[in-house]
PDB file of C-alpha atoms and ligand atoms in Angstrom:
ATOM      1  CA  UNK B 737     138.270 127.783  27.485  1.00  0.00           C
ATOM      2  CA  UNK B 738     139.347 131.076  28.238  1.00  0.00           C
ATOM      3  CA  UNK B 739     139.466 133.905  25.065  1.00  0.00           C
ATOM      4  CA  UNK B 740     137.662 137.140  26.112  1.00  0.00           C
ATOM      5  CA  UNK B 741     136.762 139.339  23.915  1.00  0.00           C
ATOM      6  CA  UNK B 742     134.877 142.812  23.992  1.00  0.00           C
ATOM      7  CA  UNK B 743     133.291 143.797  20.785  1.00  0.00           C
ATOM      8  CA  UNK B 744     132.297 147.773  20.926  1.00  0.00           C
ATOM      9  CA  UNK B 745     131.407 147.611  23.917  1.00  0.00           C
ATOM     10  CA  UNK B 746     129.506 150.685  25.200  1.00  0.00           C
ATOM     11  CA  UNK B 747     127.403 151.119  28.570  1.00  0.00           C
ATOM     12  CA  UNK B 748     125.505 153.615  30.425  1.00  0.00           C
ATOM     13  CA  UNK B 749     124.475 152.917  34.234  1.00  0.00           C
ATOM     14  CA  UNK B 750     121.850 156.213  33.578  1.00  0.00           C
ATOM     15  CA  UNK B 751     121.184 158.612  30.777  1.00  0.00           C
ATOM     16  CA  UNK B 752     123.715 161.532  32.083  1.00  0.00           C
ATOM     17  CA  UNK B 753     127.272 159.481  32.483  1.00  0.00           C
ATOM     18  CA  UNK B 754     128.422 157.201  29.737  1.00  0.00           C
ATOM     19  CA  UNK B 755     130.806 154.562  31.980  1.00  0.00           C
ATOM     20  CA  UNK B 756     132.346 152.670  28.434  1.00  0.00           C
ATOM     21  CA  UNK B 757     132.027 153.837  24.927  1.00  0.00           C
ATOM     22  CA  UNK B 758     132.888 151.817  21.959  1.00  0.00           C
ATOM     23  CA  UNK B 759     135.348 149.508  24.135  1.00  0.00           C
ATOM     24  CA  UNK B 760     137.031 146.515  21.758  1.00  0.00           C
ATOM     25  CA  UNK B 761     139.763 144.454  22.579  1.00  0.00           C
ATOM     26  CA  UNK B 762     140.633 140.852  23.171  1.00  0.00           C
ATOM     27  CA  UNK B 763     142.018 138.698  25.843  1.00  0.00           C
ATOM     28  CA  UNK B 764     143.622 135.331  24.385  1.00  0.00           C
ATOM     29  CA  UNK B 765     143.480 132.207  26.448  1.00  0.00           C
ATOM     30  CA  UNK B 766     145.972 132.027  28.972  1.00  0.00           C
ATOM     31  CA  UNK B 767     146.995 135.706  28.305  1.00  0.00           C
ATOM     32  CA  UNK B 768     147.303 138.791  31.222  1.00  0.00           C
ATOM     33  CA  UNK B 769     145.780 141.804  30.512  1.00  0.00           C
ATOM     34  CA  UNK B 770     145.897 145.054  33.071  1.00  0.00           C
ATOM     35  CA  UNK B 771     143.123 148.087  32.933  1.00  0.00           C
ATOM     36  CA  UNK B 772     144.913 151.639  34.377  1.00  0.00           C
ATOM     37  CA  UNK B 773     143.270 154.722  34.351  1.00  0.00           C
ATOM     38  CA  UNK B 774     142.013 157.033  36.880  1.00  0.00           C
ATOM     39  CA  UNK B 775     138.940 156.634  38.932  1.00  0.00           C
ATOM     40  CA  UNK B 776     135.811 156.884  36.455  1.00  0.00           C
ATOM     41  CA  UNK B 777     137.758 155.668  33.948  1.00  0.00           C
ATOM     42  CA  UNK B 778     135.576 152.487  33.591  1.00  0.00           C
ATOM     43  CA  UNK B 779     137.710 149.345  34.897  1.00  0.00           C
ATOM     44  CA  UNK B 780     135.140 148.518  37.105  1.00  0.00           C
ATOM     45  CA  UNK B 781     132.436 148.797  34.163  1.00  0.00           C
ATOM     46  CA  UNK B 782     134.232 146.427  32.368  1.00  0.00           C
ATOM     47  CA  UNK B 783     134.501 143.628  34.690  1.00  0.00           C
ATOM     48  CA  UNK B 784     131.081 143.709  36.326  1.00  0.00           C
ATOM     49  CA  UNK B 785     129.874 143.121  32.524  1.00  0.00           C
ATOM     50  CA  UNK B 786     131.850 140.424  32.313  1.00  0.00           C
ATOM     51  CA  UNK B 787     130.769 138.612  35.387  1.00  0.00           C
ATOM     52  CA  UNK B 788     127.190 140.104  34.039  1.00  0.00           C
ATOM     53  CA  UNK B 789     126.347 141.945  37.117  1.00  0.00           C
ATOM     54  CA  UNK B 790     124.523 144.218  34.578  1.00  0.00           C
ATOM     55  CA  UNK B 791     123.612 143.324  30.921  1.00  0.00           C
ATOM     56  CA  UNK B 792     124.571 144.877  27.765  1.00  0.00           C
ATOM     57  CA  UNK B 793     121.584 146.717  26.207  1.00  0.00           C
ATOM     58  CA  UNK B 794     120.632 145.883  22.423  1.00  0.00           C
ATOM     59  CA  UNK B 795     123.035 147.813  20.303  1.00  0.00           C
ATOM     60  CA  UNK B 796     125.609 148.326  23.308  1.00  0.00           C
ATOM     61  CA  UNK B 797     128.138 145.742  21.323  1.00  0.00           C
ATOM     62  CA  UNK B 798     128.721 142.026  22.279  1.00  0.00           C
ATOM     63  CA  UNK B 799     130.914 140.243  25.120  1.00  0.00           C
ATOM     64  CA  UNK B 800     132.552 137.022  23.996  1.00  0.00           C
ATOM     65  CA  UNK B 801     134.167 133.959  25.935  1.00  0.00           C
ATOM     66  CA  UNK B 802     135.729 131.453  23.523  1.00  0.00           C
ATOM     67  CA  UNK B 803     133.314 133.070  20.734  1.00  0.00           C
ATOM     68  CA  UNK B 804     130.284 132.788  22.281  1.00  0.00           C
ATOM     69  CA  UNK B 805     128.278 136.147  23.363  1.00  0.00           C
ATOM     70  CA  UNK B 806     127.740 135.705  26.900  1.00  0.00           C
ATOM     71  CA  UNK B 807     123.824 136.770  26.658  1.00  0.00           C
ATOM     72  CA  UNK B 808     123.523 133.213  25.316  1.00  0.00           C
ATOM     73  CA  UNK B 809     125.381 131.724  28.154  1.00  0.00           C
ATOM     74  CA  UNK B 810     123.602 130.728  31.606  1.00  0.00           C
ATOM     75  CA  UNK B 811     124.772 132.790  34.500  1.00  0.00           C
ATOM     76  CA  UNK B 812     125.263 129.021  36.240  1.00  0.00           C
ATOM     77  CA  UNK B 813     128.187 128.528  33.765  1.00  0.00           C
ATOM     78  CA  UNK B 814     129.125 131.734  33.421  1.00  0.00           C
ATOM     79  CA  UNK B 815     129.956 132.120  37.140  1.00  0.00           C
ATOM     80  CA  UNK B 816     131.603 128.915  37.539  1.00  0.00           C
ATOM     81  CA  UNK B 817     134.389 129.979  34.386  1.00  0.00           C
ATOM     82  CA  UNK B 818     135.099 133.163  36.071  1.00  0.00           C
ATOM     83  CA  UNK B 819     136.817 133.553  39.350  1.00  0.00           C
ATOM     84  CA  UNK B 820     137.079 136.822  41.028  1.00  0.00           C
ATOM     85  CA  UNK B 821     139.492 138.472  43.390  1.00  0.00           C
ATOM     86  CA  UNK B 822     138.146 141.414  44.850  1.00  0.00           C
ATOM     87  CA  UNK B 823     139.557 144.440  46.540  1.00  0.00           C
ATOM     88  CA  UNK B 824     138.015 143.543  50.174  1.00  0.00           C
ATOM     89  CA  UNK B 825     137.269 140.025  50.563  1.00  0.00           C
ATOM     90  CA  UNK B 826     134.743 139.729  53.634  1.00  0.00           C
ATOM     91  CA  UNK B 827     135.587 136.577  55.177  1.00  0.00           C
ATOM     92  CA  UNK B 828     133.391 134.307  57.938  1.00  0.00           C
ATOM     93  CA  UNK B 829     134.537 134.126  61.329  1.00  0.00           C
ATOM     94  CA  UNK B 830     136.030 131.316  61.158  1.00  0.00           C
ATOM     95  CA  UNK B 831     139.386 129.246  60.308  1.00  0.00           C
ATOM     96  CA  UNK B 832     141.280 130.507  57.659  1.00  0.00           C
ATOM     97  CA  UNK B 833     140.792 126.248  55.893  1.00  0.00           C
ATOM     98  CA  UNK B 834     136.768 126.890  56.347  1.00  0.00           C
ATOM     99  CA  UNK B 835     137.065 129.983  54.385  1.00  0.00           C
ATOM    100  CA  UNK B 836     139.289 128.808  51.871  1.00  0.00           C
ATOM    101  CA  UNK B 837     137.332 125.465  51.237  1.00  0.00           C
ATOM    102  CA  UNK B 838     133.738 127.365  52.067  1.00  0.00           C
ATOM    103  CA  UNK B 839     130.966 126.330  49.243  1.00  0.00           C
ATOM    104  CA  UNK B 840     133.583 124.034  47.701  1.00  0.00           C
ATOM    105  CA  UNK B 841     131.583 120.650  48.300  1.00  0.00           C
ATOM    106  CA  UNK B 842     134.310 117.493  48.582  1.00  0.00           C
ATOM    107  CA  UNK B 843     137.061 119.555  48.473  1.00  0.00           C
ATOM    108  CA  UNK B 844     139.452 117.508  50.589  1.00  0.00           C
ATOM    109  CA  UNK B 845     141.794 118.646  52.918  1.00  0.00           C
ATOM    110  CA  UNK B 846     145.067 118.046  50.609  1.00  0.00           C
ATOM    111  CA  UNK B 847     143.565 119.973  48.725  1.00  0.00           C
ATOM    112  CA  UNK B 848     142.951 122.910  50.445  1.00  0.00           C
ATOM    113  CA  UNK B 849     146.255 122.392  52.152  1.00  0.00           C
ATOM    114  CA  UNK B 850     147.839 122.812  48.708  1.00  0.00           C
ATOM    115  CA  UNK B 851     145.357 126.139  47.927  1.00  0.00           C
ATOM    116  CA  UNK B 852     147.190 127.242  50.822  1.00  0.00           C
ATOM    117  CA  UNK B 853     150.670 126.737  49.977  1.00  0.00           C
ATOM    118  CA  UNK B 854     150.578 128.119  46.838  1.00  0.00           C
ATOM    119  CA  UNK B 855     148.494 131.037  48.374  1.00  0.00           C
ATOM    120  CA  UNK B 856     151.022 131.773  50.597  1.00  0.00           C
ATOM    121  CA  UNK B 857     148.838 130.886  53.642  1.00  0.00           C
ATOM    122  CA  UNK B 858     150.036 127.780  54.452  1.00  0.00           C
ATOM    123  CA  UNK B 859     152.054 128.320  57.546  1.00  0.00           C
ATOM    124  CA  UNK B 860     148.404 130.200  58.985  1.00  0.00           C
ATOM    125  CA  UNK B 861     146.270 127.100  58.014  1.00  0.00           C
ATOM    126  CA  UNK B 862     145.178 125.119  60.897  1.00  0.00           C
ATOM    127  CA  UNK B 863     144.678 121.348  59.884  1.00  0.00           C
ATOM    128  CA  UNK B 864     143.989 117.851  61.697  1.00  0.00           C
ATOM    129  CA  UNK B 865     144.772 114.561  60.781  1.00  0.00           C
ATOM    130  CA  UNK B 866     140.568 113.738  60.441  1.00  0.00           C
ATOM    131  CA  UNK B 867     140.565 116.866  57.641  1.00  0.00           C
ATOM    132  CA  UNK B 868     140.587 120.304  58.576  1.00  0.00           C
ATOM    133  CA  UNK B 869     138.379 122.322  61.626  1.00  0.00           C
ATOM    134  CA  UNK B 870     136.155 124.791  61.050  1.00  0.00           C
ATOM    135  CA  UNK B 871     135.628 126.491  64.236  1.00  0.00           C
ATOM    136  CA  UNK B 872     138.679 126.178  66.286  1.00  0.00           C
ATOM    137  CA  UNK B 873     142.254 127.962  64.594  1.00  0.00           C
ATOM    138  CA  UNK B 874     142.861 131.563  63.069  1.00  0.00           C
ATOM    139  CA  UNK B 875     139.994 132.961  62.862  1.00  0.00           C
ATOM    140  CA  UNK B 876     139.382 135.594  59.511  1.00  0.00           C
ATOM    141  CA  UNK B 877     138.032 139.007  61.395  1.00  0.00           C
ATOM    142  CA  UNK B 878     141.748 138.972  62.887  1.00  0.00           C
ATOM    143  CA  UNK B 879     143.369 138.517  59.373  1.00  0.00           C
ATOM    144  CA  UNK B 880     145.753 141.723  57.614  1.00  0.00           C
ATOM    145  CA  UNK B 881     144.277 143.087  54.365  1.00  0.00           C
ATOM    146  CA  UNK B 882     147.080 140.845  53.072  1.00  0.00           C
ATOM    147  CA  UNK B 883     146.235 137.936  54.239  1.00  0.00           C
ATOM    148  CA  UNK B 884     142.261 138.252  53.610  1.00  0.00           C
ATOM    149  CA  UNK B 885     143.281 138.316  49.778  1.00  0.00           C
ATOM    150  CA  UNK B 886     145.645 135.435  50.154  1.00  0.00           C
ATOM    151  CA  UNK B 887     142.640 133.447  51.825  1.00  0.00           C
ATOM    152  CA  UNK B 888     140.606 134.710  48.439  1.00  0.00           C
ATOM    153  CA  UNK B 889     143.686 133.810  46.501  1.00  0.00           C
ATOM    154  CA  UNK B 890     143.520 130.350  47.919  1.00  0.00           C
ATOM    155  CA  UNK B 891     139.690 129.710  47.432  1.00  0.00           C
ATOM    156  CA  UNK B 892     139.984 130.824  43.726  1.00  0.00           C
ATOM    157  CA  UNK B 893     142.611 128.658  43.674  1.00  0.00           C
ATOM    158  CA  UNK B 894     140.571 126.116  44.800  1.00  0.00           C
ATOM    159  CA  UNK B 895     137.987 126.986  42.272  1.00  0.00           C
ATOM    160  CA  UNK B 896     140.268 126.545  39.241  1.00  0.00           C
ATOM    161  CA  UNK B 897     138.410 129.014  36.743  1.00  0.00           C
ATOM    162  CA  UNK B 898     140.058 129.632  33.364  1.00  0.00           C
ATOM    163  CA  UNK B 899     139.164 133.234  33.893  1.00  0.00           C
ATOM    164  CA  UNK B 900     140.082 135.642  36.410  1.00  0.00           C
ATOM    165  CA  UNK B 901     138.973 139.046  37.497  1.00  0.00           C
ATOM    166  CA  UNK B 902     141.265 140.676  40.071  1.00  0.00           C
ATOM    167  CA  UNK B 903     141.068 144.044  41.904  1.00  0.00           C
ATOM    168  CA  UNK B 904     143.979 144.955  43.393  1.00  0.00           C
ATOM    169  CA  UNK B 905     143.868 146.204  46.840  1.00  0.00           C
ATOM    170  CA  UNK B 906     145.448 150.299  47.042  1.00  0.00           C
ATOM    171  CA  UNK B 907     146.137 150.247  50.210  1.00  0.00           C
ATOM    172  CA  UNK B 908     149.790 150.586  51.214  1.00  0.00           C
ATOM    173  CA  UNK B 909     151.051 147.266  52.469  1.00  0.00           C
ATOM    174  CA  UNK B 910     154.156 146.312  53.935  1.00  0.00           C
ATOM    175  CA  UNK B 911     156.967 144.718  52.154  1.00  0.00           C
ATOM    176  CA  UNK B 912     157.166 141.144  53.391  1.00  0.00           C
ATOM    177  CA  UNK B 913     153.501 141.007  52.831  1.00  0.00           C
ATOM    178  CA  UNK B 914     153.441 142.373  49.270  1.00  0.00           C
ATOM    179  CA  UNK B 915     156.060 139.547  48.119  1.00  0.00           C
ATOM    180  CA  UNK B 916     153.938 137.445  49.392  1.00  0.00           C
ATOM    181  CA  UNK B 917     150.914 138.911  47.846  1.00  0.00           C
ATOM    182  CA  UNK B 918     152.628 138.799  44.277  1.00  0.00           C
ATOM    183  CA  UNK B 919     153.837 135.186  44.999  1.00  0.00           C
ATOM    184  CA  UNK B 920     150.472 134.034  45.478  1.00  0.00           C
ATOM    185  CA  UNK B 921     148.800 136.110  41.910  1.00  0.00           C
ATOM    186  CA  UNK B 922     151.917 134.655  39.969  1.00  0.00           C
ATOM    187  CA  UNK B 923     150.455 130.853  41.302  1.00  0.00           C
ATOM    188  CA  UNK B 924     147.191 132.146  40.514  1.00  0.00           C
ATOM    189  CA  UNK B 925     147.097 133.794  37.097  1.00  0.00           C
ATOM    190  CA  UNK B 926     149.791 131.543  35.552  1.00  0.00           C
ATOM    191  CA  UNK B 927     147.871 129.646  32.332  1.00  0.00           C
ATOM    192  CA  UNK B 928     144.727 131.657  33.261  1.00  0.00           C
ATOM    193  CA  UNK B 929     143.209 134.740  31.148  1.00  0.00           C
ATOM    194  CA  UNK B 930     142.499 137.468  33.394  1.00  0.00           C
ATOM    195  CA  UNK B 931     141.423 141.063  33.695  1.00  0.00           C
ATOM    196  CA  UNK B 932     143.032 142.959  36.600  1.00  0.00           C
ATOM    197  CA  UNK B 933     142.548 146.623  37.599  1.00  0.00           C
ATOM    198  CA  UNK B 934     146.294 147.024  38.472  1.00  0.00           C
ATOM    199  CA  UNK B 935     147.853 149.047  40.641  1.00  0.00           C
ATOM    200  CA  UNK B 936     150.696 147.439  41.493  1.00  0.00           C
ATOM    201  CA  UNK B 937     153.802 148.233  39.183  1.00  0.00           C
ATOM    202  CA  UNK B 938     154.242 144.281  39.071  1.00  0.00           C
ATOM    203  CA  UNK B 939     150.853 143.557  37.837  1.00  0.00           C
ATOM    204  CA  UNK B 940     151.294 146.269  34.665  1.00  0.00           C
ATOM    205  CA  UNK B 941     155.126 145.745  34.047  1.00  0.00           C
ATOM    206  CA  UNK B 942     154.464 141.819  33.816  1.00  0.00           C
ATOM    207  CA  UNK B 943     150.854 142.064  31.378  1.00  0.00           C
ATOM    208  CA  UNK B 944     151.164 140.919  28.246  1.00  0.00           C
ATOM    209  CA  UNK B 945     148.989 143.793  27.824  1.00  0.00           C
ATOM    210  CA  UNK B 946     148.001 147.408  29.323  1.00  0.00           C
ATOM    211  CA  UNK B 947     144.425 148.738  28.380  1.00  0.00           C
ATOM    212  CA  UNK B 948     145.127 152.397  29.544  1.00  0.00           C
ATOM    213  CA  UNK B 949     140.890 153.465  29.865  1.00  0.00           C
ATOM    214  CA  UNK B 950     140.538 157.612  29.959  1.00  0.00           C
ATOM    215  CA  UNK B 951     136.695 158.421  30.023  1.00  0.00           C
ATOM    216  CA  UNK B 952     135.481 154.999  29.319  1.00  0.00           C
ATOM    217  CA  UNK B 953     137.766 154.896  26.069  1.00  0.00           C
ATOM    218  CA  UNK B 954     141.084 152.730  25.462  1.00  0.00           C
ATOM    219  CA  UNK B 955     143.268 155.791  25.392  1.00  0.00           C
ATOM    220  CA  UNK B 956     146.402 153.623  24.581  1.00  0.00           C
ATOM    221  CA  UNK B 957     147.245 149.868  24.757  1.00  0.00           C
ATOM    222  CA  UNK B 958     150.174 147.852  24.560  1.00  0.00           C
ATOM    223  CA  UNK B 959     152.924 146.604  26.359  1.00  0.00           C
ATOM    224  CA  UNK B 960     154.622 148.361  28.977  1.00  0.00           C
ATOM    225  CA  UNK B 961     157.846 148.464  27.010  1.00  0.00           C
ATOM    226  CA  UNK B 962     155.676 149.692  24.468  1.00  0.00           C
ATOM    227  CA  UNK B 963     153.494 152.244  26.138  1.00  0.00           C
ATOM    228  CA  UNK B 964     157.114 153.281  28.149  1.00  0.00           C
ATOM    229  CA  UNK B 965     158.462 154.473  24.369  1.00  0.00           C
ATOM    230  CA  UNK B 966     155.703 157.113  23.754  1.00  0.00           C
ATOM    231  CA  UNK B 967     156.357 159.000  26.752  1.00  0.00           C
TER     232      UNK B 967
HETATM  233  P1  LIG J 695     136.732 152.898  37.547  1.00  0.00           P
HETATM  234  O1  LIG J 695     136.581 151.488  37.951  1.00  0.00           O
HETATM  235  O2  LIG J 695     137.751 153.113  36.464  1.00  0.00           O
HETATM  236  O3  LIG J 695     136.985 153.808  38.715  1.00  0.00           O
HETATM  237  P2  LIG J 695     133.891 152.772  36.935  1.00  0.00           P
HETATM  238  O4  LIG J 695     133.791 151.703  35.914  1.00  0.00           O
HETATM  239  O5  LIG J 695     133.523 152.425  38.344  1.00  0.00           O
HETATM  240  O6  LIG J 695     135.358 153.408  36.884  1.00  0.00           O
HETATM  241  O7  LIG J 695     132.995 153.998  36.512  1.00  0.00           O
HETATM  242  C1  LIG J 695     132.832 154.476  35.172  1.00  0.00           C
HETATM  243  C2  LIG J 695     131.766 155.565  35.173  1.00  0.00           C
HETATM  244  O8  LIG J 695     130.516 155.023  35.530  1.00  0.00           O
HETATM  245  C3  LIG J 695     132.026 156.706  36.149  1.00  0.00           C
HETATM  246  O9  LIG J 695     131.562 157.905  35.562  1.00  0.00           O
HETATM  247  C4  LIG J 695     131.200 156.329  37.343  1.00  0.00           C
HETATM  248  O10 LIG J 695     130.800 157.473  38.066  1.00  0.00           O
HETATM  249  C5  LIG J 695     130.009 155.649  36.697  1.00  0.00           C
HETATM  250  N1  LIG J 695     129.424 154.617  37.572  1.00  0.00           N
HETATM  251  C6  LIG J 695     130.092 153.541  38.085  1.00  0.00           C
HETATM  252  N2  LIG J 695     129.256 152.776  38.810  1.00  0.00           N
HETATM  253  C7  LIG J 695     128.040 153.365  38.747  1.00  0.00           C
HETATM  254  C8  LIG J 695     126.763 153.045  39.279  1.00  0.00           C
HETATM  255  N3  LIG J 695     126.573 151.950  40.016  1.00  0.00           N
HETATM  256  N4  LIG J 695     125.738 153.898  39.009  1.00  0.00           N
HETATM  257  C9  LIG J 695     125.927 155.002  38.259  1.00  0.00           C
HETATM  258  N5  LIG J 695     127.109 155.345  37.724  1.00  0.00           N
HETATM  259  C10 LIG J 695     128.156 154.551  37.966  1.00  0.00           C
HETATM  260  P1  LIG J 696     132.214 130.503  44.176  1.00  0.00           P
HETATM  261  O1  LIG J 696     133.648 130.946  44.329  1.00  0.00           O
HETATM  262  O2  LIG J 696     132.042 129.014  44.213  1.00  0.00           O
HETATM  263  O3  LIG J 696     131.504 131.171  43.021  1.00  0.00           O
HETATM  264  P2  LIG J 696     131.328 132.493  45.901  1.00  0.00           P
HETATM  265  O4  LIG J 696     132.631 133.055  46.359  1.00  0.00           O
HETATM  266  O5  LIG J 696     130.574 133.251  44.852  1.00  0.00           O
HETATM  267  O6  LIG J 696     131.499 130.995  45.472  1.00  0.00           O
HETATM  268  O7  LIG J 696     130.420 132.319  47.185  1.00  0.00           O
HETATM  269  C1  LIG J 696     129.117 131.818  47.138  1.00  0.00           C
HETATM  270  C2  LIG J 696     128.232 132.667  48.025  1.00  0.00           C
HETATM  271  O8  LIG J 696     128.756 132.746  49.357  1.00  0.00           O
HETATM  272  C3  LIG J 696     128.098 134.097  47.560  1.00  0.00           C
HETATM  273  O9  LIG J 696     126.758 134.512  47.715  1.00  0.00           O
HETATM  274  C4  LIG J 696     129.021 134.887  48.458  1.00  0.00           C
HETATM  275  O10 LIG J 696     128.517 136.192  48.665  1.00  0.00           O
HETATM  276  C5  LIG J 696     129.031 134.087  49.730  1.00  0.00           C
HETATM  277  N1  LIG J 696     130.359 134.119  50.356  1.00  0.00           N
HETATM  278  C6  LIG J 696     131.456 133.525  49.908  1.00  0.00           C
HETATM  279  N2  LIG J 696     132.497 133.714  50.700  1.00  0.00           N
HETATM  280  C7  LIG J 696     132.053 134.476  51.702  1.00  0.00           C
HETATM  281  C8  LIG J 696     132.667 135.022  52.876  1.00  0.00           C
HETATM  282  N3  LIG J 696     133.937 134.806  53.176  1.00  0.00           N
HETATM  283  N4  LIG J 696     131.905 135.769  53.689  1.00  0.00           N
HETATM  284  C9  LIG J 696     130.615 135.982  53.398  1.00  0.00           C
HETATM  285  N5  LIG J 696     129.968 135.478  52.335  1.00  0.00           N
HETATM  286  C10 LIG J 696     130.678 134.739  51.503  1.00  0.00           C
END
């Protein structure tokens, strides 16, 4: 499972603003594809239709996974094909292995342990040999920015989706933390299909393909090699 496609798209949140207008393109299985564009653009648009936080009106075009219009699929399974990274994950106060394994029923603690490794968390992660605590240890309100999305790395990880929405955080970040950071998305989008809003020059230069959205339009698309040679 795993090929997105958006079939001309369009959506309105209210009568004044269009957010996307006629938006087609396709995401094949496995395969990375980065939204730029400035604020308003529509990124967002796109991926909360995905997830279906709203619903495309009759007429507004069709969203696809694996060829099947996702009006037709429950939320239930949608949800559980479709991980998400967001910008600012809120985390419990708690350890850092509570968070990663929260709602996650049986997941043991190798298992989390190994969420964490190739999260980059694993030298944070607190565990015992009778499976991992969930009060005592690091505890998330005391976490970096960085880390928070590694811990939301690590649970989405843990979820093993085929399909990925990620926002990528803007804030500046230091070095050591943003090699981790890219580390722990390489372990995570490898063989998935996902939809990033991209701000890191990683994320774009490494998408097998750019959407560039300009007033809720695909103003260009290709690869970055491509979209480099019509500057
Ligand atoms: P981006 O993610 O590229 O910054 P969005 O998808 O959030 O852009 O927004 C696209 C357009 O839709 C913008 O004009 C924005 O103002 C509008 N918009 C976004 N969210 C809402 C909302 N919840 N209600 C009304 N308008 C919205
Ligand atoms: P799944 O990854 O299995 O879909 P979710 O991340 O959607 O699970 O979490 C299930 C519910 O728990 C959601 O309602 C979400 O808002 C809430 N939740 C998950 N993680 C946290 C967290 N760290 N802090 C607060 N609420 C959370």
């Amino acid at each position: 499972a795993g090929e997105i496609e958006f079939d001309n798209v369009s959506f309105s949140y209210d009568k004044r603003t269009t957010a996307l207008s006629g938006v087609s393109f396709k995401v094949p299985k496995g395969s990375s594809v980065a939204l730029v564009g400035e604020s308003g653009a529509g990124k967002s648009t796109i991926l909360r239709l995905l997830y279906r936080f709203y619903d495309l009106p009759e007429g507004g075009g069709r969203i696809l996974i694996d060829g099947q219009d996702i009006r037709n699929v429950t939320q239930k399974s949608l949800r559980a094909a479709i991980g998400v990274v967001p910008q600012d994950s809120v985390l419990f106060n708690s350890s850092i292995a509570y968070n990663i394994g929260y709602g996650k029923f049986g997941s043991s603690p190798e298992a989390i342990e190994e969420a964490a490794k190739s999260a980059q968390m694993h030298d944070r992660i607190v565990t015992f040999p009778d499976g991992y605590d969930t009060k005592v240890g690091e505890r998330g309100v005391r976490l970096s920015g960085g880390e928070k999305q590694r811990v939301a790395i690590a649970r989405t990880l843990l979820k093993n989706p085929p399909i990925l929405l990620l926002d990528e955080a803007t804030s500046a970040l230091d070095t050591s933390t943003e090699k981790d950071i890219q580390k722990a998305l390489q372990n995570l989008v490898r063989g998935r299909s996902s939809l990033s809003i991209a701000h890191r020059l990683s994320t774009i230069a490494s998408a097998d393909l750019i959407l560039v959205l300009k007033d809720g339009q695909i103003a260009e698309q290709g690869t970055h090699t491509e979209l480099l040679a019509l500057d």
